Coordinates of C-alpha atoms and ligand atoms in Angstrom, one line a residue:
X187 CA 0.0 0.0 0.0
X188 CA 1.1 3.4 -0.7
X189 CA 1.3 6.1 1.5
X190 CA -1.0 7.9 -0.5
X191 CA -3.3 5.1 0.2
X192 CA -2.6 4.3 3.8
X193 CA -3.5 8.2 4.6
X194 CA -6.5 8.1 2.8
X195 CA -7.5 5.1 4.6
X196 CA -7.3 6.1 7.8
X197 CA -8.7 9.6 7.3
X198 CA -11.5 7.8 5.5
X199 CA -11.7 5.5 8.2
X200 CA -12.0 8.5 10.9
X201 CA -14.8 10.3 9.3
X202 CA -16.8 7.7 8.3
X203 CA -16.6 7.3 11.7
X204 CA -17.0 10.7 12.8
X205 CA -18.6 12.7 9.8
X206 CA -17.8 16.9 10.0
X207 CA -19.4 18.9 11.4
X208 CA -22.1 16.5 12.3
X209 CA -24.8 19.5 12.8
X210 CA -28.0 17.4 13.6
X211 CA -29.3 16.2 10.4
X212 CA -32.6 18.2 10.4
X213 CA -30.7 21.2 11.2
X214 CA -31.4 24.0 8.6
X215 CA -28.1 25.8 8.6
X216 CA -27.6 29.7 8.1
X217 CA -26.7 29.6 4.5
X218 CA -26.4 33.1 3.9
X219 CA -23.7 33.6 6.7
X220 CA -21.5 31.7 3.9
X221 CA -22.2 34.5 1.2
X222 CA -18.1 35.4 0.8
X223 CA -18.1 31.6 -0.3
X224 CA -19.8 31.7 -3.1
X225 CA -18.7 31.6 -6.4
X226 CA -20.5 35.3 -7.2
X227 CA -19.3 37.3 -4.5
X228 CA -15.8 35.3 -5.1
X229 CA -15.8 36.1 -8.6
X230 CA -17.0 39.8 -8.5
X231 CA -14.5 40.6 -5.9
X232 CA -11.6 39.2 -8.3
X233 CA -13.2 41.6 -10.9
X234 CA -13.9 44.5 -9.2
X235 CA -10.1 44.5 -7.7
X236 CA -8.4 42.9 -10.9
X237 CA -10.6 43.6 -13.6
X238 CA -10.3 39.6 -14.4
X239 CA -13.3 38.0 -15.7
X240 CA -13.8 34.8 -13.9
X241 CA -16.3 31.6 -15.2
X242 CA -18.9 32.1 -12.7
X243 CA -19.5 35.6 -14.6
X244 CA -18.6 35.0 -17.9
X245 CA -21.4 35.1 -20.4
X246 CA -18.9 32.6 -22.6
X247 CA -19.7 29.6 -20.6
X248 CA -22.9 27.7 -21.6
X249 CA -22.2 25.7 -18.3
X250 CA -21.5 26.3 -15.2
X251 CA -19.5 24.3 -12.5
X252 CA -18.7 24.0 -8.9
X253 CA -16.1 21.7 -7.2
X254 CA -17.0 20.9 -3.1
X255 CA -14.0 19.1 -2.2
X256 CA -13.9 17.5 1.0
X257 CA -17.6 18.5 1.2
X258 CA -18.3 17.1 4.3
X259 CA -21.8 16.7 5.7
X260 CA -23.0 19.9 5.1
X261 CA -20.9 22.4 2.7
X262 CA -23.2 20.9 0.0
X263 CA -26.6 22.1 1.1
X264 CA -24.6 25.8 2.1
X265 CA -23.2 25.6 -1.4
X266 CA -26.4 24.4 -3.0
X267 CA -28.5 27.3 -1.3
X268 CA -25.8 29.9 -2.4
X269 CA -25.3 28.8 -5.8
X270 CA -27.5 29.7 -8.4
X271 CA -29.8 26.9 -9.4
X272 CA -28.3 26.3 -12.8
X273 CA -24.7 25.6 -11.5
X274 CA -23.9 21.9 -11.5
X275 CA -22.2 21.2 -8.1
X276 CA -20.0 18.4 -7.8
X277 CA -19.6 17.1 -3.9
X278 CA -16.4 14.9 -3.3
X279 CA -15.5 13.3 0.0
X280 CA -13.4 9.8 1.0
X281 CA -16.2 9.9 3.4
X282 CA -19.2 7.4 2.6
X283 CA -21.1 8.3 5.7
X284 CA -20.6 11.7 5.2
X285 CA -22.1 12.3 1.9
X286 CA -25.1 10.3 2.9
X287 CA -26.0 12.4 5.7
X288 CA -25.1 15.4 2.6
X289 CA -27.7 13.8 0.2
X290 CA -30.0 13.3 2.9
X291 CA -29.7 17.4 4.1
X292 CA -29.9 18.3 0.4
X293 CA -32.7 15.8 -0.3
X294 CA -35.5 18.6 -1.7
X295 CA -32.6 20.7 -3.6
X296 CA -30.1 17.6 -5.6
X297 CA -31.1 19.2 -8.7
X298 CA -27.7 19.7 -10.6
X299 CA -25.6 18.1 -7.6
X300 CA -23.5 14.9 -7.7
X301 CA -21.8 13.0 -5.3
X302 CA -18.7 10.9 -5.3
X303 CA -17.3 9.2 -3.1
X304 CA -13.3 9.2 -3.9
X305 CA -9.8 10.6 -2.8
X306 CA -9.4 13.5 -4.6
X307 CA -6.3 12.6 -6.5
X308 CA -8.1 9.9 -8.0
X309 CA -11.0 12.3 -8.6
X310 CA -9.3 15.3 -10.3
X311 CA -6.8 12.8 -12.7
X312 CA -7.8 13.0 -15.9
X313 CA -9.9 16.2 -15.4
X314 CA -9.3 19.8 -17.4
X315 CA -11.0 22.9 -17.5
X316 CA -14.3 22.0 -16.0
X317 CA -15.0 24.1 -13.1
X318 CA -15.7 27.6 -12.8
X319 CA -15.0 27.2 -9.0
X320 CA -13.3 24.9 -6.5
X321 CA -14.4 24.9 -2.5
X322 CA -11.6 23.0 -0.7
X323 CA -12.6 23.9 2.9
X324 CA -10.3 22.2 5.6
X325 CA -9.5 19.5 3.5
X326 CA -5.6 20.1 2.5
X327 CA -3.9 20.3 5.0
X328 CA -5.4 16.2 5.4
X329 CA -3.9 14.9 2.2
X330 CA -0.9 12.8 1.8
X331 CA 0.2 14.6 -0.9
X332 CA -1.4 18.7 -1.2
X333 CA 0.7 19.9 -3.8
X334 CA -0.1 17.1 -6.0
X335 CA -3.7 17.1 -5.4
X336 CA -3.8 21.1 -5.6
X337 CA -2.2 20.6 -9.5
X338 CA -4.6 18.4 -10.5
X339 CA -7.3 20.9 -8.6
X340 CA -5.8 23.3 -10.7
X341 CA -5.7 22.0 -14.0
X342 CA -9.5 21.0 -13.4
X343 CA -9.9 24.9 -13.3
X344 CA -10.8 26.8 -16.4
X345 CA -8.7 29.9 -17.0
X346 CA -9.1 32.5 -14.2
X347 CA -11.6 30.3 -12.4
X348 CA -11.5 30.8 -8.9
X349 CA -10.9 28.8 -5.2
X350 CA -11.7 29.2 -2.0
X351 CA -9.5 27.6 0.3
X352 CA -9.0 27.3 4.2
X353 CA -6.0 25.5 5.5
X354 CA -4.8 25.2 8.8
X355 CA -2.6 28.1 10.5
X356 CA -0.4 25.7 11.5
X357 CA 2.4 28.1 13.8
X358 CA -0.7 29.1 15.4
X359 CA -1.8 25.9 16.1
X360 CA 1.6 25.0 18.2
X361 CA -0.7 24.0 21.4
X362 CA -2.9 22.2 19.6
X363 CA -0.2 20.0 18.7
X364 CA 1.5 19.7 21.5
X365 CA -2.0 18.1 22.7
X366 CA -2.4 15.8 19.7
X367 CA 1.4 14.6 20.8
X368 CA 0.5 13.9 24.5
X369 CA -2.7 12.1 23.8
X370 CA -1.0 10.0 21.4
X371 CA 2.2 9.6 24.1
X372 CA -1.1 8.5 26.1
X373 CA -2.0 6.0 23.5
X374 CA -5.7 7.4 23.6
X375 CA -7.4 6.3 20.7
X376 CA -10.5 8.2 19.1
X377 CA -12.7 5.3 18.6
X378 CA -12.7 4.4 22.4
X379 CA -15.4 6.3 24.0
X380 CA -13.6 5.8 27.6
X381 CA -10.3 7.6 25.8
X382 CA -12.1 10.5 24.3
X383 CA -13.9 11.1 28.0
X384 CA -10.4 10.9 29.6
X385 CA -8.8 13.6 27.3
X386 CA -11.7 15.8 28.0
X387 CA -11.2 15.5 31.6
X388 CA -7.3 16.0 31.0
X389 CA -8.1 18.9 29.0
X390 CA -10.6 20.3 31.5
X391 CA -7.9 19.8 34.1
X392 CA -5.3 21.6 31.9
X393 CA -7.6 24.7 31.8
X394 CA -8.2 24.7 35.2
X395 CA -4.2 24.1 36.2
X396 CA -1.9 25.2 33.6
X397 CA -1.4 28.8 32.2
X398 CA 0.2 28.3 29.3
X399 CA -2.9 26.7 28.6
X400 CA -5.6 27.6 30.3
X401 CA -6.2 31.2 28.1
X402 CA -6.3 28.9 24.9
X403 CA -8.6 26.2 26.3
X404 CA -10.9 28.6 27.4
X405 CA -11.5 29.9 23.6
X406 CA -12.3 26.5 22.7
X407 CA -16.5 26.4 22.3
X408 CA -18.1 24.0 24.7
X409 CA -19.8 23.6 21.6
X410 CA -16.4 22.0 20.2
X411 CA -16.0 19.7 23.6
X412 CA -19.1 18.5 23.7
X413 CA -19.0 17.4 19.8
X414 CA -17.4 13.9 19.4
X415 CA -17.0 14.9 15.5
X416 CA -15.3 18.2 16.3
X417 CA -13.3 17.5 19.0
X418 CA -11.9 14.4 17.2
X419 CA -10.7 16.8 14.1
X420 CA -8.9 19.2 16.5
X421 CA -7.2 16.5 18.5
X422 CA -7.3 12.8 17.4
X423 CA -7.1 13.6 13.4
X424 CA -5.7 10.9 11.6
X425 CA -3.6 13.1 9.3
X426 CA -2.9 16.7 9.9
X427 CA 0.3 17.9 7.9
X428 CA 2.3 21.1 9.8
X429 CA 3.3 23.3 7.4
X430 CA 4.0 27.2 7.3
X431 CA 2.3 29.8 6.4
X432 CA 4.7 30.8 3.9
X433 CA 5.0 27.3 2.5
X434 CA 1.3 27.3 2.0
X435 CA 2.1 29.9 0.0
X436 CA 5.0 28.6 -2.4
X437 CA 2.9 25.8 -3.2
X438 CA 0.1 28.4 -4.5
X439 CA 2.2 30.2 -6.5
X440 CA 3.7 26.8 -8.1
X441 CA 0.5 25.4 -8.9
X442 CA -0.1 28.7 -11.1
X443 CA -2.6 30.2 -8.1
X444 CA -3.1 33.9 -7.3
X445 CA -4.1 34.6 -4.3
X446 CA -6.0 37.6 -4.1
X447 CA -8.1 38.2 -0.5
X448 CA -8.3 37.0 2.9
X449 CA -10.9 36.7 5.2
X450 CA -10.1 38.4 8.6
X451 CA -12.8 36.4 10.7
X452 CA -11.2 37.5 14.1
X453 CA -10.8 41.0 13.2
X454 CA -7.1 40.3 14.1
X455 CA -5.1 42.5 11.3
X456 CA -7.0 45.7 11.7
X457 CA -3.6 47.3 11.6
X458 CA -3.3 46.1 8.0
X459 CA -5.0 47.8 4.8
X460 CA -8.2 45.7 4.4
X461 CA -7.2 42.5 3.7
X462 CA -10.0 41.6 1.7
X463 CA -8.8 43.9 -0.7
X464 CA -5.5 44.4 -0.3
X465 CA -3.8 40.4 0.5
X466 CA -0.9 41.0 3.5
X467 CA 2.5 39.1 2.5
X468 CA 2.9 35.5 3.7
X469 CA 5.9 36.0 5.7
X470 CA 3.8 39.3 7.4
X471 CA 1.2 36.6 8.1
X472 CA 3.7 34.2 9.1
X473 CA 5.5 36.3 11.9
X474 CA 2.1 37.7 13.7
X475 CA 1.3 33.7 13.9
X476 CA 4.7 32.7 15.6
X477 CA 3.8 35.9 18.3
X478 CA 0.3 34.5 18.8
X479 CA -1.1 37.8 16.7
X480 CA -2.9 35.9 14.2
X481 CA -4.9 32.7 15.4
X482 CA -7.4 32.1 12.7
X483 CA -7.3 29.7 10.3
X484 CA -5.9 30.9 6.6
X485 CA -9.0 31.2 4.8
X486 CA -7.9 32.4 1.3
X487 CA -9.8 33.6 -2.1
X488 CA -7.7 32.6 -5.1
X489 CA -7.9 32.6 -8.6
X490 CA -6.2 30.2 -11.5
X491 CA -3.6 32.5 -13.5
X492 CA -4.8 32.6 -17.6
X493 CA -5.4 34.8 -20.6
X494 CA -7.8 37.5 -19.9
X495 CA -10.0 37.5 -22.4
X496 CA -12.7 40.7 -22.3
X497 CA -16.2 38.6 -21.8
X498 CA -18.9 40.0 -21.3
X499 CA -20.3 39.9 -17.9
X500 CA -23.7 38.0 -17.5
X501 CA -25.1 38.7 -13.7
X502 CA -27.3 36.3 -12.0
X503 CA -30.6 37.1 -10.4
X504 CA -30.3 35.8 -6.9
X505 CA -33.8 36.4 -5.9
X506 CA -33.5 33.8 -2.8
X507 CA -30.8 35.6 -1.3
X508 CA -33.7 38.8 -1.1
X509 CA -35.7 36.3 0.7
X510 CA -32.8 35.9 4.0
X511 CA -32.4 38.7 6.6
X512 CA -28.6 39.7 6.6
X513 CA -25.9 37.5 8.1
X514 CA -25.6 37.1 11.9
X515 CA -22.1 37.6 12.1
X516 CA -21.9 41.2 11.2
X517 CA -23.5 42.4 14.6
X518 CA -20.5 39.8 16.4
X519 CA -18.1 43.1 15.9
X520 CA -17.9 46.5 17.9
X521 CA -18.5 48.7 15.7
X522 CA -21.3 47.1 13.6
X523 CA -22.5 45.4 17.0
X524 CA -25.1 48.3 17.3
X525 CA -26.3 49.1 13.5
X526 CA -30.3 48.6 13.5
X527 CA -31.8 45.2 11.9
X528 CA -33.4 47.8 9.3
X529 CA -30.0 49.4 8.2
X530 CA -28.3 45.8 8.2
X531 CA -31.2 44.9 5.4
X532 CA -30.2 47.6 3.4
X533 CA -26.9 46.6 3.4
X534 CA -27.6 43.2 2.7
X535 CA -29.9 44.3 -0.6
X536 CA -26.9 46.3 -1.4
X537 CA -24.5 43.3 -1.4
X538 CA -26.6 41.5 -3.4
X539 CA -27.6 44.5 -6.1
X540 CA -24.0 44.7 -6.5
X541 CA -23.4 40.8 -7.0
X542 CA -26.4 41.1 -9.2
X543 CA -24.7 44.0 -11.5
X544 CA -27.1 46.8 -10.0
X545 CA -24.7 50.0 -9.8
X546 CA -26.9 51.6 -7.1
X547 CA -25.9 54.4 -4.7
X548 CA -24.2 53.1 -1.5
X549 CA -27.0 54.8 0.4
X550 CA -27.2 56.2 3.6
X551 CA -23.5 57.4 5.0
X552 CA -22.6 55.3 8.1
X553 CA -19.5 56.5 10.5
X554 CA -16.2 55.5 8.9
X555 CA -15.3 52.9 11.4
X556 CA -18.2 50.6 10.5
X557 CA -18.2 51.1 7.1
X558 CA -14.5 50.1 7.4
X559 CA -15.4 46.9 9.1
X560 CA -18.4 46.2 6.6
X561 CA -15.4 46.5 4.1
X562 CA -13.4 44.4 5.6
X563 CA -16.2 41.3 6.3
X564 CA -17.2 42.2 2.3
X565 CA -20.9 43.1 3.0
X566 CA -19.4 46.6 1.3
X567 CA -17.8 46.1 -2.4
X568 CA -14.7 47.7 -3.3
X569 CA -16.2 50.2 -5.5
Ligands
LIG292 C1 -12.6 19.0 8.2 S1 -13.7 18.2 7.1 C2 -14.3 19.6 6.2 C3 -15.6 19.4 5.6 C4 -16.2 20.6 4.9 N1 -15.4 21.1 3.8 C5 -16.6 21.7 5.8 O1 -15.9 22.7 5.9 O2 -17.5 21.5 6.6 C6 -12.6 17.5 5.9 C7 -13.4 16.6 4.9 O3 -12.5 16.3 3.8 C8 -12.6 14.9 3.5 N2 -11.4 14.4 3.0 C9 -10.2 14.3 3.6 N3 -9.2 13.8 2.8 C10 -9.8 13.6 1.6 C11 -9.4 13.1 0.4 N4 -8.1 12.7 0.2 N5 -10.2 13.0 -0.6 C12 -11.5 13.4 -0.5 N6 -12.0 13.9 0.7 C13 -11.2 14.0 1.7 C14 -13.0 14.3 4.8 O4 -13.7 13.0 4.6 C15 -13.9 15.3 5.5 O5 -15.2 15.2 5.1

């Protein structure tokens, strides 16, 4: 057996066992929270800051299609809500039980959606130029091989098609590891129920005990404790490769990838030009990690380097987005944490007149802070 296969087995092995995120299956999650994942507000950003014409936009494509790699048990019904109905999505996971409980979420909505259940190696092999878009959420940083994987991604692009990606911050992640080491020193094993109790108790002690610790611990959701799928991922997971920020990003630029944006969840490099707009350098990135500055995870918006051709733009209707009140998350900051549900509906209609092509005024003007921190979560377009 390979190594390739051997990792693929047991990562297969772990969440067929313990499918992610393992949100109760009748759960209806918050789709439109997810809006800076889809393929429109991905591929209008690209052209509003680089004047490239991605896929998703371009009247030249007859057909249009989405990648979910690594889907999990619930990207595809997020994807499938934000996506307009006429994109085909494609959902790919090693993970059998997963993409049941998928099918089973998306049950009322399959139209246009396929599932497969394969490595993605083997899935993107003899592949080119079929996707406008590629959604590789958390699943990277779990392959044997990433740079491999991420070509073949890459050549299953079609010129200046675009990805989102989220890998792990792995310098920032340091503790976790040092957890992942101890439990395995323990020779706890995930699939014991009596080992998993025992490192939540040694955890819970840790918190309680230790201060280099405790002030880590204590940002960890009870939410993430108390799920078996979660907490497995963090600190049991099969396969998790440690690699640098700046590595990450060599292995972008190699494959032919641009990346463009990044999503500042945590509000952490406020000190930094937007970064949405305006992507900091890897080894900036890389040093606030090592001094604990930056936590979150690297969630990246990239594109596929090609000819830029000038297409026309063809703008989708989005109707069922008009139908959602605006995200949760944007009252979760300081500055927006006060901004009436009335003015946050306007904002959310003006996100989505923009993604639609509308030019429409910007409105009412709101103090410069929050409308820098709209910016910066992309419910405000660059123009
Ligand atoms: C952490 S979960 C993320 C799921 C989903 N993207 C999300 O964000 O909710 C990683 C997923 O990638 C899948 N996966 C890991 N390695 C894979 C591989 N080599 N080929 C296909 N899927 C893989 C796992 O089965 C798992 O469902």
């Amino acid at each position: 057996m390979t190594d390739t296969e051997s990792t693929s087995k047991a990562v297969a092995l772990q969440y067929n066992r313990f499918p992610y995120p393992h949100y109760p299956i009748f759960a209806k999650p918050l789709w439109q929270e997810g809006y800076w994942g889809s393929s429109l507000f991905i591929g209008r950003l690209l052209y509003d800051l680089r004047k490239v014409v991605p896929p998703a936009l371009s009247s030249d494509h007859a057909s249009h299609r989405i990648l979910n790699a690594g889907c999990g048990d619930t990207q595809p019904y997020v994807l499938r809500k934000l996506e307009p109905s006429h994109f085909h999505i494609d959902c790919v996971d090693l993970s059998r039980t997963a993409l049941r409980r998928a099918k089973l979420r998306t049950f009322p909505y399959v139209y246009k959606m396929s599932f497969h259940e394969q490595d993605l190696l083997a899935y993107t092999k003899n592949r080119a130029e079929e996707y406008d878009h590629i959604e590789a959420y958390g699943v990277l940083h779990h392959l044997e091989d990433p740079d491999q994987t991420l070509k073949q991604m890459v050549r299953c692009l079609k010129p200046n098609g675009t990805l989102r990606i989220m890998v792990y911050n792995s310098p920032a992640r340091r503790w976790i590891h040092e957890l992942q080491d101890l439990f395995q020193s323990l020779n706890f094993s995930p699939y014991r129920k009596a080992d998993r109790a025992a490192a939540r108790s040694l955890l819970a002690g840790l918190r309680g005990h230790c201060p280099s610790f405790s002030p880590r611990l204590a940002q960890i959701s009870p939410l993430m404790l108390s799920n078996d799928a979660r907490f497995v991922d963090t600190f049991f997971h099969a396969h998790e490769l440690r690699r640098s920020i700046v590595d990450w990003f060599a292995s972008f630029h190699r494959c032919g990838l641009e990346p463009f944006a990044l999503f500042d969840r945590y509000a952490e490099l406020d000190d930094l030009p937007n970064p949405l707009w305006e992507l900091p350098q890897a080894q900036v990135l890389e040093e606030r990690a090592r001094a604990n500055q930056f936590r979150n995870n690297l969630e990246l918006l990239l594109y596929k380097r090609g000819h830029s051709h000038p297409h026309a733009i063809t703008f989708p209707k989005l109707w069922h987005w008009r139908l959602k009140p605006a995200p949760r998350f944007w009252t979760q900051y300081e500055e927006t944490a006060k901004l009436s549900f009335f003015d946050r509906l306007r904002i959310w209609h003006q996100l989505i007149g923009s993604l639609c092509g509308h030019q429409g005024s910007n409105g009412e003007k709101l103090p410069t802070r929050v409308e820098d921190r709209l910016a910066r979560i992309g419910a405000l377009c660059p123009r």
